[in-house]
mmCIF file of C-alpha atoms in Angstrom:
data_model
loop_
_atom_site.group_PDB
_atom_site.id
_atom_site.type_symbol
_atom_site.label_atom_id
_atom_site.label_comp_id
_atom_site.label_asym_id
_atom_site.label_seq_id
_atom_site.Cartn_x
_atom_site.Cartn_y
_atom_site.Cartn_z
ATOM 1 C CA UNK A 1365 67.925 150.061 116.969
ATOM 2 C CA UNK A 1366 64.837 148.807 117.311
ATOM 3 C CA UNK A 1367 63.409 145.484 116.909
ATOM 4 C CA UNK A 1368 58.904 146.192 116.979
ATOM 5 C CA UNK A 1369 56.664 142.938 116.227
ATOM 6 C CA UNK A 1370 53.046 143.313 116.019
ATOM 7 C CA UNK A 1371 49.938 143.773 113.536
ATOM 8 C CA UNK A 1372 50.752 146.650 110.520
ATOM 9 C CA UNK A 1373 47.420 147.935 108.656
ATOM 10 C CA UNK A 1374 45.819 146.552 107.079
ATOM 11 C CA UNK A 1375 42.973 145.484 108.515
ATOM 12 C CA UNK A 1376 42.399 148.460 110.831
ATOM 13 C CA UNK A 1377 41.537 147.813 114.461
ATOM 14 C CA UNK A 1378 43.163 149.428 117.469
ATOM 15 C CA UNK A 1379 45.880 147.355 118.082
ATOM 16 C CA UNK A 1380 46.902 147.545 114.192
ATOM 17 C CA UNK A 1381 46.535 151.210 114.362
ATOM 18 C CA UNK A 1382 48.307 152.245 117.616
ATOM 19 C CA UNK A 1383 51.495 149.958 116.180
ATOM 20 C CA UNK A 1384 51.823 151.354 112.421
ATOM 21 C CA UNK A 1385 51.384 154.870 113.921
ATOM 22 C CA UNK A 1386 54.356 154.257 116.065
ATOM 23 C CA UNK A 1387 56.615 152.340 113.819
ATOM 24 C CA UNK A 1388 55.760 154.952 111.273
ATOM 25 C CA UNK A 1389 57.413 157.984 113.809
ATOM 26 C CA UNK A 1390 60.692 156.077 113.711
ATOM 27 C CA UNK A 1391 63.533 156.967 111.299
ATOM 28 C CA UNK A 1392 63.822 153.526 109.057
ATOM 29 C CA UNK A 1393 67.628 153.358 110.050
ATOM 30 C CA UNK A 1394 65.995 153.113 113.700
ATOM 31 C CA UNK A 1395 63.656 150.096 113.076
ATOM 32 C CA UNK A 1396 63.325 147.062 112.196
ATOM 33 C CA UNK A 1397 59.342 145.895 111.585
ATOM 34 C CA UNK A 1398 58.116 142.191 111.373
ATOM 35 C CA UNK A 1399 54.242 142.284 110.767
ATOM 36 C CA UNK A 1400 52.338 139.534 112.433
ATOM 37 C CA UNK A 1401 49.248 140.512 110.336
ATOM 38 C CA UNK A 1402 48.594 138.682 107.269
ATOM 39 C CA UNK A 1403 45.715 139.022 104.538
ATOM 40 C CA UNK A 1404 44.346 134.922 104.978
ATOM 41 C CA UNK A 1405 42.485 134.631 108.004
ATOM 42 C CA UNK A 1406 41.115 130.999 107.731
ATOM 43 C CA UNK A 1407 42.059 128.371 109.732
ATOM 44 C CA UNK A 1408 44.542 127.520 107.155
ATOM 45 C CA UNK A 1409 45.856 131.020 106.380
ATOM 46 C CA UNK A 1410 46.870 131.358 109.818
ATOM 47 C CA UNK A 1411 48.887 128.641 110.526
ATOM 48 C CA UNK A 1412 50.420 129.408 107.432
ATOM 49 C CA UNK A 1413 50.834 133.037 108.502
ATOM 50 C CA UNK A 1414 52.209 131.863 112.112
ATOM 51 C CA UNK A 1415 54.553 129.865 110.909
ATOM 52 C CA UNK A 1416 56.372 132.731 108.260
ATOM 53 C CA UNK A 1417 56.202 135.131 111.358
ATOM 54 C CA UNK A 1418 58.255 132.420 113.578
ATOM 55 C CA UNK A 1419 60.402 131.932 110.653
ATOM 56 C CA UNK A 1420 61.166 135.429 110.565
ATOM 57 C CA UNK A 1421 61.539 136.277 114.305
ATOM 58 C CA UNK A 1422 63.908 133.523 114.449
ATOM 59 C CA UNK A 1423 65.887 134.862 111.662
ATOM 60 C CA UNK A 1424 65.824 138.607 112.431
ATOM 61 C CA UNK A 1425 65.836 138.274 116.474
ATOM 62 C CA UNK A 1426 68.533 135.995 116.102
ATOM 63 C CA UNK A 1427 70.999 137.330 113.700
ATOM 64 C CA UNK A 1428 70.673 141.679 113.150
ATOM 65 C CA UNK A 1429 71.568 143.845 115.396
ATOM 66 C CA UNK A 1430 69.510 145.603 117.738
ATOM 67 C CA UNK A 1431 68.692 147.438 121.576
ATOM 68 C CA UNK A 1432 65.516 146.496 122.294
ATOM 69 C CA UNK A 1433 62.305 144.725 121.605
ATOM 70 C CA UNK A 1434 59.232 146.514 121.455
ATOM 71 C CA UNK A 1435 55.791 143.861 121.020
ATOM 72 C CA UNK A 1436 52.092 143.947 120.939
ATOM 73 C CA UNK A 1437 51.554 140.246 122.512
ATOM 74 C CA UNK A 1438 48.824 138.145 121.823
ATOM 75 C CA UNK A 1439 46.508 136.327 123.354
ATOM 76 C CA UNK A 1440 46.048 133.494 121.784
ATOM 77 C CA UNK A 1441 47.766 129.978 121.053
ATOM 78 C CA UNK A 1442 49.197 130.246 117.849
ATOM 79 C CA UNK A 1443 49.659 134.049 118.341
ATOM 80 C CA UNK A 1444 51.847 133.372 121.981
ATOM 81 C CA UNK A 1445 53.905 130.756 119.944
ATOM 82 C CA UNK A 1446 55.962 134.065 117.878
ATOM 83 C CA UNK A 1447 55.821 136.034 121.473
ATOM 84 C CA UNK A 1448 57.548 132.813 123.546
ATOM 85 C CA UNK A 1449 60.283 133.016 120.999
ATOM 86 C CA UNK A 1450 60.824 136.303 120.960
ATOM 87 C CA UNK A 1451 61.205 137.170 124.294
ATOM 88 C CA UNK A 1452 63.662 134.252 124.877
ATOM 89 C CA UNK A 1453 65.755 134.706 121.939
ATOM 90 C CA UNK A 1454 65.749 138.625 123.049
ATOM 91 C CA UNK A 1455 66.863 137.660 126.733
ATOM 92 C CA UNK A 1456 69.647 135.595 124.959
ATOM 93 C CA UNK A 1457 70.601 139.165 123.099
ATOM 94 C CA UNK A 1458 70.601 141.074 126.921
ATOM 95 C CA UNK A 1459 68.217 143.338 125.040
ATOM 96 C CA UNK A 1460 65.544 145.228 126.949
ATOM 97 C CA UNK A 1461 61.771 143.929 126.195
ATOM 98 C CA UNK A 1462 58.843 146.276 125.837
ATOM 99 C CA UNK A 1463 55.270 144.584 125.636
ATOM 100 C CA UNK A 1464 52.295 146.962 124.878
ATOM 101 C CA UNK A 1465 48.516 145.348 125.623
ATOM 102 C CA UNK A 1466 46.088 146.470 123.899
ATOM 103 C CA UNK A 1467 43.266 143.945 124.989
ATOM 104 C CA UNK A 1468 41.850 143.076 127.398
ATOM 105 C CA UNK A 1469 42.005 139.144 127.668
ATOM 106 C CA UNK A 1470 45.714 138.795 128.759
ATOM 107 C CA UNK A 1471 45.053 137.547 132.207
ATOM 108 C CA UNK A 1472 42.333 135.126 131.080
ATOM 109 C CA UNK A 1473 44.091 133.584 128.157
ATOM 110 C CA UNK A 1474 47.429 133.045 130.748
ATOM 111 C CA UNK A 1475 44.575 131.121 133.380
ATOM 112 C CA UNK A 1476 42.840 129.368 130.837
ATOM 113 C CA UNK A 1477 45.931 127.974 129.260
ATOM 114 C CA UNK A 1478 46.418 124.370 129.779
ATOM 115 C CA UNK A 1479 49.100 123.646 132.641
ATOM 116 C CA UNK A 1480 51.842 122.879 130.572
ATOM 117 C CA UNK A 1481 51.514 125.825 128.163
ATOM 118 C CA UNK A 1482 50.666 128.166 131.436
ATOM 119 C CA UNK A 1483 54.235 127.266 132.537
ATOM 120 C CA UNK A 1484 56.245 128.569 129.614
ATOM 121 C CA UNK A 1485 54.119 131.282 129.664
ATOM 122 C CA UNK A 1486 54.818 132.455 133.087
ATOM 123 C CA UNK A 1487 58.604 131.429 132.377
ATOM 124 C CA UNK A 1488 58.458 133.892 129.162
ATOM 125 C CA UNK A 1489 56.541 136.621 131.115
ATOM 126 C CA UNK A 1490 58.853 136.595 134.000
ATOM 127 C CA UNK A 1491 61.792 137.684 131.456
ATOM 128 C CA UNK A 1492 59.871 140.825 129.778
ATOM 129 C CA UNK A 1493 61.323 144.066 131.657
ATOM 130 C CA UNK A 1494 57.892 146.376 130.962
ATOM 131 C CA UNK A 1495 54.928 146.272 129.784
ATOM 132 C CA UNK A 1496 52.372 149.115 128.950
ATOM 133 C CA UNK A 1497 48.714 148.822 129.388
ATOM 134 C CA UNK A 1498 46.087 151.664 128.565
ATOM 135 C CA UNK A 1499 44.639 152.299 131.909
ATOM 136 C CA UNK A 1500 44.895 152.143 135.421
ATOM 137 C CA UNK A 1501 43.222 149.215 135.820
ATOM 138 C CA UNK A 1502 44.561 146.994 132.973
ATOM 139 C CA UNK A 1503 47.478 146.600 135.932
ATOM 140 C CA UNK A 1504 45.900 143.783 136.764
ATOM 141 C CA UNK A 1505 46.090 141.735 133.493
ATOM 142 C CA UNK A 1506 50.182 141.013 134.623
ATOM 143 C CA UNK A 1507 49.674 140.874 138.051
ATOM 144 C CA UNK A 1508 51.343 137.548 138.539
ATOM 145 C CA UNK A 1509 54.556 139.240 137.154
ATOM 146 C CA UNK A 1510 55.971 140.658 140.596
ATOM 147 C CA UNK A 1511 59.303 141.959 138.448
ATOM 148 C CA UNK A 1512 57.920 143.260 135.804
ATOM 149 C CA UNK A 1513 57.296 147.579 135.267
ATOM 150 C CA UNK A 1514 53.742 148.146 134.332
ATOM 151 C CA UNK A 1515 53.634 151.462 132.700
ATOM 152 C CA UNK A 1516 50.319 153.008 131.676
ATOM 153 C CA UNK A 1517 50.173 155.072 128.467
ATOM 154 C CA UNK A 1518 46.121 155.418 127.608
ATOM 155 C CA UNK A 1519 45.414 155.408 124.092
ATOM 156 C CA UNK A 1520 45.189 158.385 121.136
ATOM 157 C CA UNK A 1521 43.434 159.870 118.457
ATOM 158 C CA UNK A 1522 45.001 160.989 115.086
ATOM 159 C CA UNK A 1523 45.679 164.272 114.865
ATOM 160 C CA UNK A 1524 43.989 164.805 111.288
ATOM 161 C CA UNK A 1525 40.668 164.533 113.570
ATOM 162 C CA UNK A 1526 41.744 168.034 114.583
ATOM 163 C CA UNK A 1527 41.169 169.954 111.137
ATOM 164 C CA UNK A 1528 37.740 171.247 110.904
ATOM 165 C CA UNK A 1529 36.279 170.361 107.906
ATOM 166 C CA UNK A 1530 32.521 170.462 107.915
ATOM 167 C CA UNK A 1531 29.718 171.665 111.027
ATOM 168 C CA UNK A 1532 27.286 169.864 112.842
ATOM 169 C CA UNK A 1533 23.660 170.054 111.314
ATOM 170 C CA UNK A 1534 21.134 172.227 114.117
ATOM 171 C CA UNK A 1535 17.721 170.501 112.572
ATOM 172 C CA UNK A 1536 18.853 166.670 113.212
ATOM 173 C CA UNK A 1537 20.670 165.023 115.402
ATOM 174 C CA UNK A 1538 22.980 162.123 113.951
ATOM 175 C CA UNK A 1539 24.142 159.213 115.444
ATOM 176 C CA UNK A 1540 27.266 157.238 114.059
ATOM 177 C CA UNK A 1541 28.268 153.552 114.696
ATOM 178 C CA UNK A 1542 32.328 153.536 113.300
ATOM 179 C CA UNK A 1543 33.319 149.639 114.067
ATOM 180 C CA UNK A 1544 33.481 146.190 112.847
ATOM 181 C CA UNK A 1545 29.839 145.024 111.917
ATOM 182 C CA UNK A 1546 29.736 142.090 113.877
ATOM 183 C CA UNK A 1547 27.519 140.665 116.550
ATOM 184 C CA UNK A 1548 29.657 141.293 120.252
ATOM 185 C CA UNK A 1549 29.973 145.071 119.058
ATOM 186 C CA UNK A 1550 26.485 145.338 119.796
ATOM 187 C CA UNK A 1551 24.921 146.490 116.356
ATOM 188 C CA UNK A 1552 22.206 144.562 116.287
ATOM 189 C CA UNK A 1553 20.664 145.467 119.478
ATOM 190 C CA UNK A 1554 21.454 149.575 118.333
ATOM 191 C CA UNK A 1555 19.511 148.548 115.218
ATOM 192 C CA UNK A 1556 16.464 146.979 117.215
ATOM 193 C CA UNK A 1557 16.779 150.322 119.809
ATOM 194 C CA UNK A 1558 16.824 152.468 116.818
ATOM 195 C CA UNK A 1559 13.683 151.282 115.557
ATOM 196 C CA UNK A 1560 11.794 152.281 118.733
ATOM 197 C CA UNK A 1561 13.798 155.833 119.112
ATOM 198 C CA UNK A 1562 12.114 156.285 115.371
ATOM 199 C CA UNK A 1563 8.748 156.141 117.175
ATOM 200 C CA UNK A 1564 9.459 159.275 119.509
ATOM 201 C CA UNK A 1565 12.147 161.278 117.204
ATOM 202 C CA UNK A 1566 11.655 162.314 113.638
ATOM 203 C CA UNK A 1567 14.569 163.871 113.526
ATOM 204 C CA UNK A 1568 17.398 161.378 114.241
ATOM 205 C CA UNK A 1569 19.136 159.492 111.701
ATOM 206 C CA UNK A 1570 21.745 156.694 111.953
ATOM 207 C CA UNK A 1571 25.026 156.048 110.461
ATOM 208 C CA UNK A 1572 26.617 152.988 109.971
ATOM 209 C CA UNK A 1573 30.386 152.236 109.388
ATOM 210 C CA UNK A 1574 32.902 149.336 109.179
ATOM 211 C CA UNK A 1575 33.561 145.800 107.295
ATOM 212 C CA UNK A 1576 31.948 142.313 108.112
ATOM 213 C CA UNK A 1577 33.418 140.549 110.636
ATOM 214 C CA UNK A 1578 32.672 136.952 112.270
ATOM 215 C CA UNK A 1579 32.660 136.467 116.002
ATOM 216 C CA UNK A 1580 31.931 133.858 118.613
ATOM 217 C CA UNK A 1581 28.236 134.028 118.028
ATOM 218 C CA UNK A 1582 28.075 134.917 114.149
ATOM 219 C CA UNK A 1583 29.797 133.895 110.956
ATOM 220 C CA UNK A 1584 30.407 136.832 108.115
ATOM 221 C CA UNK A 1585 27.803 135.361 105.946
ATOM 222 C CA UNK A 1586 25.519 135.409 109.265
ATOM 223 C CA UNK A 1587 26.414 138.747 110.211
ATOM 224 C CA UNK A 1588 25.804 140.513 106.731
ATOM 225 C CA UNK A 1589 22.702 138.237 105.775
ATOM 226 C CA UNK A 1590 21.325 139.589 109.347
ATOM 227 C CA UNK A 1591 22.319 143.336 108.872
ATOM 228 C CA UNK A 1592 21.127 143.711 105.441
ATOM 229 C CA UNK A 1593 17.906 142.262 106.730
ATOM 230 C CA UNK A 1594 17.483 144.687 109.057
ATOM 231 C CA UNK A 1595 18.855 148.085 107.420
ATOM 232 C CA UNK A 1596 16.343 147.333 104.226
ATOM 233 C CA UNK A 1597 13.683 150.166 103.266
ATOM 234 C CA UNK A 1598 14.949 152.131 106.328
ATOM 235 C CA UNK A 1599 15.805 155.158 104.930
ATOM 236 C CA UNK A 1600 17.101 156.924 108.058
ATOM 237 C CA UNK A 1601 19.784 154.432 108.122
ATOM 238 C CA UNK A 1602 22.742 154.852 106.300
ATOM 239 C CA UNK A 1603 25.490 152.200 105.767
ATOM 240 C CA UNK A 1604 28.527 153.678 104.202
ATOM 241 C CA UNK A 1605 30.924 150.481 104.417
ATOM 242 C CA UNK A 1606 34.119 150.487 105.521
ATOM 243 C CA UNK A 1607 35.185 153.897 105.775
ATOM 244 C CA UNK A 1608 39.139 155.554 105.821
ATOM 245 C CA UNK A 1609 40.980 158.995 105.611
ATOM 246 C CA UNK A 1610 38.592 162.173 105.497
ATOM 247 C CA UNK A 1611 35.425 160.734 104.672
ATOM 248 C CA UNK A 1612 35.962 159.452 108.109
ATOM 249 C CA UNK A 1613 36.714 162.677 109.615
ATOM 250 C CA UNK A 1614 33.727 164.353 108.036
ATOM 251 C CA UNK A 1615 31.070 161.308 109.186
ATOM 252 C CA UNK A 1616 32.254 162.012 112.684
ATOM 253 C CA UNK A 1617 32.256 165.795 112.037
ATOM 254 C CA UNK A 1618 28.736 165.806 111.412
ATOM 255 C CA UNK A 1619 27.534 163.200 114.099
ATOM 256 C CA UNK A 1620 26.145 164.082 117.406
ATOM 257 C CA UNK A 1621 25.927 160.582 118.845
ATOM 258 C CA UNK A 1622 28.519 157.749 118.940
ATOM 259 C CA UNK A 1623 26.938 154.668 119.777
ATOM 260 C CA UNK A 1624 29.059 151.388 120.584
ATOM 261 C CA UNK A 1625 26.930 149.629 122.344
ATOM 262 C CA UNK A 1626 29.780 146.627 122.874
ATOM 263 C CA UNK A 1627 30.365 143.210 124.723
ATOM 264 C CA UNK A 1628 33.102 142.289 122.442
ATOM 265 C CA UNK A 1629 35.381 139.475 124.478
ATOM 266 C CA UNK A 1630 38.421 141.612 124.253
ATOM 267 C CA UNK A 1631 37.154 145.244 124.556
ATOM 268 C CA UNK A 1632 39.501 147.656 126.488
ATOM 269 C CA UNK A 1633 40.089 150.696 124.950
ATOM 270 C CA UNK A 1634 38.660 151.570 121.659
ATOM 271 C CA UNK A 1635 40.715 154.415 119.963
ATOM 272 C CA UNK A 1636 37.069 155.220 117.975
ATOM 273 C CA UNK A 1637 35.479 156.551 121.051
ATOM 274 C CA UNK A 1638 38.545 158.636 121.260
ATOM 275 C CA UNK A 1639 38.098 159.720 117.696
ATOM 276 C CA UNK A 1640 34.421 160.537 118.793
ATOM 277 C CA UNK A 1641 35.130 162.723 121.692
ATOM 278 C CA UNK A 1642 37.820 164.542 119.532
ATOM 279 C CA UNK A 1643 35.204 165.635 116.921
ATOM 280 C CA UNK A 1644 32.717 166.469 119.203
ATOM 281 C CA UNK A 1645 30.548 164.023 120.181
ATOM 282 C CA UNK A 1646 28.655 162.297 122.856
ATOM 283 C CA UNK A 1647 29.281 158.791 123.833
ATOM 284 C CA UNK A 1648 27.076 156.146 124.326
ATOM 285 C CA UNK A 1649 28.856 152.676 125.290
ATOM 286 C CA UNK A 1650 28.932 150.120 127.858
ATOM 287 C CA UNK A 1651 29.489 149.266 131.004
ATOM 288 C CA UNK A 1652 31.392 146.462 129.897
ATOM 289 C CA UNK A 1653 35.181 145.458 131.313
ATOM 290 C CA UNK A 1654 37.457 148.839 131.062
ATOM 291 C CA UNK A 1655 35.050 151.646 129.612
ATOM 292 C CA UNK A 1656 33.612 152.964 132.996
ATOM 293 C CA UNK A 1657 36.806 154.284 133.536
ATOM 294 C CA UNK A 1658 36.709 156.205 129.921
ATOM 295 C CA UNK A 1659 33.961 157.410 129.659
ATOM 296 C CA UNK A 1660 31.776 159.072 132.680
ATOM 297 C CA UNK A 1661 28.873 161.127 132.942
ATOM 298 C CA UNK A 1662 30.852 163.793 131.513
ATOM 299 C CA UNK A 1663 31.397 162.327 128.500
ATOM 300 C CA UNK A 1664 28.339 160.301 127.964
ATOM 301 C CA UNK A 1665 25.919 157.752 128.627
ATOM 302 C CA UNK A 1666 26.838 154.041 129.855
ATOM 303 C CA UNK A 1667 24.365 151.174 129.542
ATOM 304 C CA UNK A 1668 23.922 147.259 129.970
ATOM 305 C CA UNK A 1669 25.228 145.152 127.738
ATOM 306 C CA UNK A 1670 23.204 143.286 125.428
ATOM 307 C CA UNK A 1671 19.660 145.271 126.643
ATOM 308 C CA UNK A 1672 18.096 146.890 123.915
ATOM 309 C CA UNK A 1673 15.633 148.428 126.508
ATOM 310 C CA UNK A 1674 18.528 149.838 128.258
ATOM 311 C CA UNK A 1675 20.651 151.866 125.269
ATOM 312 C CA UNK A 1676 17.083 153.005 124.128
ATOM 313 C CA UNK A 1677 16.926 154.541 127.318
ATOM 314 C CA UNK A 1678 20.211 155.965 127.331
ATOM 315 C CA UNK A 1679 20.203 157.256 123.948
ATOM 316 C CA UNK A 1680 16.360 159.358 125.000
ATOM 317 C CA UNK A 1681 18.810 160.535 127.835
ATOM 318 C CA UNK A 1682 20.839 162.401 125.363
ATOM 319 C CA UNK A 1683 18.312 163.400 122.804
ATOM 320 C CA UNK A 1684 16.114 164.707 125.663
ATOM 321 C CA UNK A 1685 17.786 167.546 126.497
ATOM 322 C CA UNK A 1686 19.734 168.979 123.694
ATOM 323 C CA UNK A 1687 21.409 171.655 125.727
ATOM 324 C CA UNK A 1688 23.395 169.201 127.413
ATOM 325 C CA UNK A 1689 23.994 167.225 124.434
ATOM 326 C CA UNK A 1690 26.051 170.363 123.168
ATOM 327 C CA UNK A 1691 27.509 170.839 126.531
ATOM 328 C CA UNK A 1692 29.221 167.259 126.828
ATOM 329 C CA UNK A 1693 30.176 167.551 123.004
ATOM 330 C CA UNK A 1694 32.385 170.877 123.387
ATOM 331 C CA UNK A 1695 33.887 168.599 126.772
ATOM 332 C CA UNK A 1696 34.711 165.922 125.377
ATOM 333 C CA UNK A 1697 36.538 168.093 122.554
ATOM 334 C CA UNK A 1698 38.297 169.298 125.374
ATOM 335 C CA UNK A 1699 39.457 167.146 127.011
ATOM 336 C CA UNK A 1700 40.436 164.536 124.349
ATOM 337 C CA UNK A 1701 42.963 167.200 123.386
ATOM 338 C CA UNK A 1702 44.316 167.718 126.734
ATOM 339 C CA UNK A 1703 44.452 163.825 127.306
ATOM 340 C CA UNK A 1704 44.280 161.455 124.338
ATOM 341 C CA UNK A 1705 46.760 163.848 121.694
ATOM 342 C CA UNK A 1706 49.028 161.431 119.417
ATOM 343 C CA UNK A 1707 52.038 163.792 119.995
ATOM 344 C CA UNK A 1708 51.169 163.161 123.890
ATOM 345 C CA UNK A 1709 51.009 159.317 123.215
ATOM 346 C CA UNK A 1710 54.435 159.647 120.990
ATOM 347 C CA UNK A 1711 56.469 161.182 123.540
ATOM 348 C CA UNK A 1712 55.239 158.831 126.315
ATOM 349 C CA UNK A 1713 55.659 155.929 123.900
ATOM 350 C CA UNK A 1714 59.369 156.543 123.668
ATOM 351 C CA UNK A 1715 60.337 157.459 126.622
ATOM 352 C CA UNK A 1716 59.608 154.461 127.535
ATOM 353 C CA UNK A 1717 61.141 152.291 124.814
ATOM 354 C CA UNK A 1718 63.966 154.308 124.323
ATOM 355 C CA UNK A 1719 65.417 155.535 128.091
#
């Protein structure tokens, strides 16, 4: 039996992805799922949501019966607070602990910490028997954990992205944004670089995908008052919301381009530029954190963060030479098959939770 605590969708990001698509592979009789995300996501709504998900832990971890713990920890305060307990009530049990990362902020939250909090931290830590990052380098986000297995299981793309459902236009070339709308995702300066690619192209045309969301540097209200400001009277921008199932499937179908042009504070490994590369499309990101060691020339384009001059120039890279553009798109369908399958991220998953 197993005890999994993390984010269910909805929302959708990657962490709350990667965990429902797991839980969702084991037999009910197998599981037993406490969701740490909840709808209320003011100040107010989660403390209130904290404190339910402590409540339950406490119950659950404490009293049923299970083999091991399988977690998605945080890193934050309140969020750490339902991860502390856990792991200690779970040592109590002599049950093997399994923490999956899916950011990339571990390390700094567990520094920044004040000294007090940093020491029941690394007390907690020191108990967990594995955790699993998404790349070879995210090793370093528990390297004060001497004891503890560091397993690497990189991330996956659903398998629906694998039906065919509509082709690629020849006469334009489409670029797709599929995130959060928010500031530190970097849609603001593809919206600025867009307007000067207009100038040389007439035959591009930009998508736009995803819900509102507030950051360090923007509020919603901010964020959408800004976007709608910018997107108005363009009509070779498209905003289609937020955007689920097939629809989503077809939008990345018929793009050429993805463009995530990010400097988001927890960035690692973004499951949409998997979904990209597995429908055929070129990348244009970052060099920001983890993603140079996604995406290489093979599979794309990197660029500075925050420099509109610079993903301007990186996007003309692509458009310039449309032979290679359709070169790097059949690759990258390639290889995210041969690497980044969800029955390859399945079987990996449970060995690991399961041996």
């Amino acid at each position: 039996m197993m005890l999994s605590v993390g984010p269910l969708l909805p929302p959708i990001h990657g962490q709350s992805l990667a965990f429902t698509r797991f839980v969702d592979s084991i037999e009910n009789e197998k599981k037993i799922v406490i969701n740490t995300n909840f709808e209320d996501k003011t100040k107010q709504g989660k403390l209130i949501g904290t404190f339910k998900t402590i409540l339950l832990i406490a119950f659950k971890a404490t009293f049923l019966k299970y083999d091991v713990v399988y977690f998605t920890c945080s890193r934050s305060f309140l969020g750490s607070i339902k991860d502390i307990l856990l792991i200690n009530i779970a040592i109590l049990r002599r049950v093997k602990i399994v923490n999956h990362l899916h950011g990339s902020d571990f390390y700094e939250f567990l520094h920044n910490s004040p000294k007090w909090y940093q020491k029941i931290l690394f007390s907690s830590y020191n108990k967990v028997n594995t955790s699993i990052v998404l790349l070879e380098s995210m090793k370093s986000q528990f390297k004060d954990f001497k004891n503890m297995k560091i397993i690497v299981i990189p991330n996956f793309y659903d398998k629906e992205l694998d039906i065919k459902l509509v082709k690629k236009e020849k006469n334009r070339i489409n670029l797709i944004y599929l995130s959060n709308i928010m500031s530190s995702k970097g849609i603001f300066e593809l919206l600025d670089a867009f307007e000067e690619l207009i100038n040389t192209y007439d035959n591009i045309y930009l998508t736009i995908a995803g819900g509102y969301i507030a950051d360090e540097f923007m509020t919603i209200s901010e964020v959408k008052e800004k976007f709608t400001s910018k997107i108005k009277g363009n009509n070779l921008v498209r905003y289609v919301g937020k955007t689920f199932g097939e629809e989503k499937i077809k939008l990345l179908q018929r793009s050429d381009i993805f463009v995530l042009p990010t400097y988001y504070k927890s960035e690692a490994f973004p499951i949409s530029i998997l979904e990209a590369m597995a429908t055929g499309n070129v990348i244009v990101t970052t060099n920001y954190k983890y993603l140079p060691d996604v995406i290489k020339e093979k599979n794309g384009v990197l660029v500075e963060p925050k420099s509109v001059e610079s993903l301007s120039t990186g996007i003309k890279s692509v458009l310039k030479n449309v032979t290679k553009l359709r070169e790097i798109q059949d690759y990258n369908i390639i290889e995210s098959k041969r690497k980044y399958s969800f029955e390859k991220y399945l079987e990996n998953l449970n060995k690991i939770v399961f041996k």
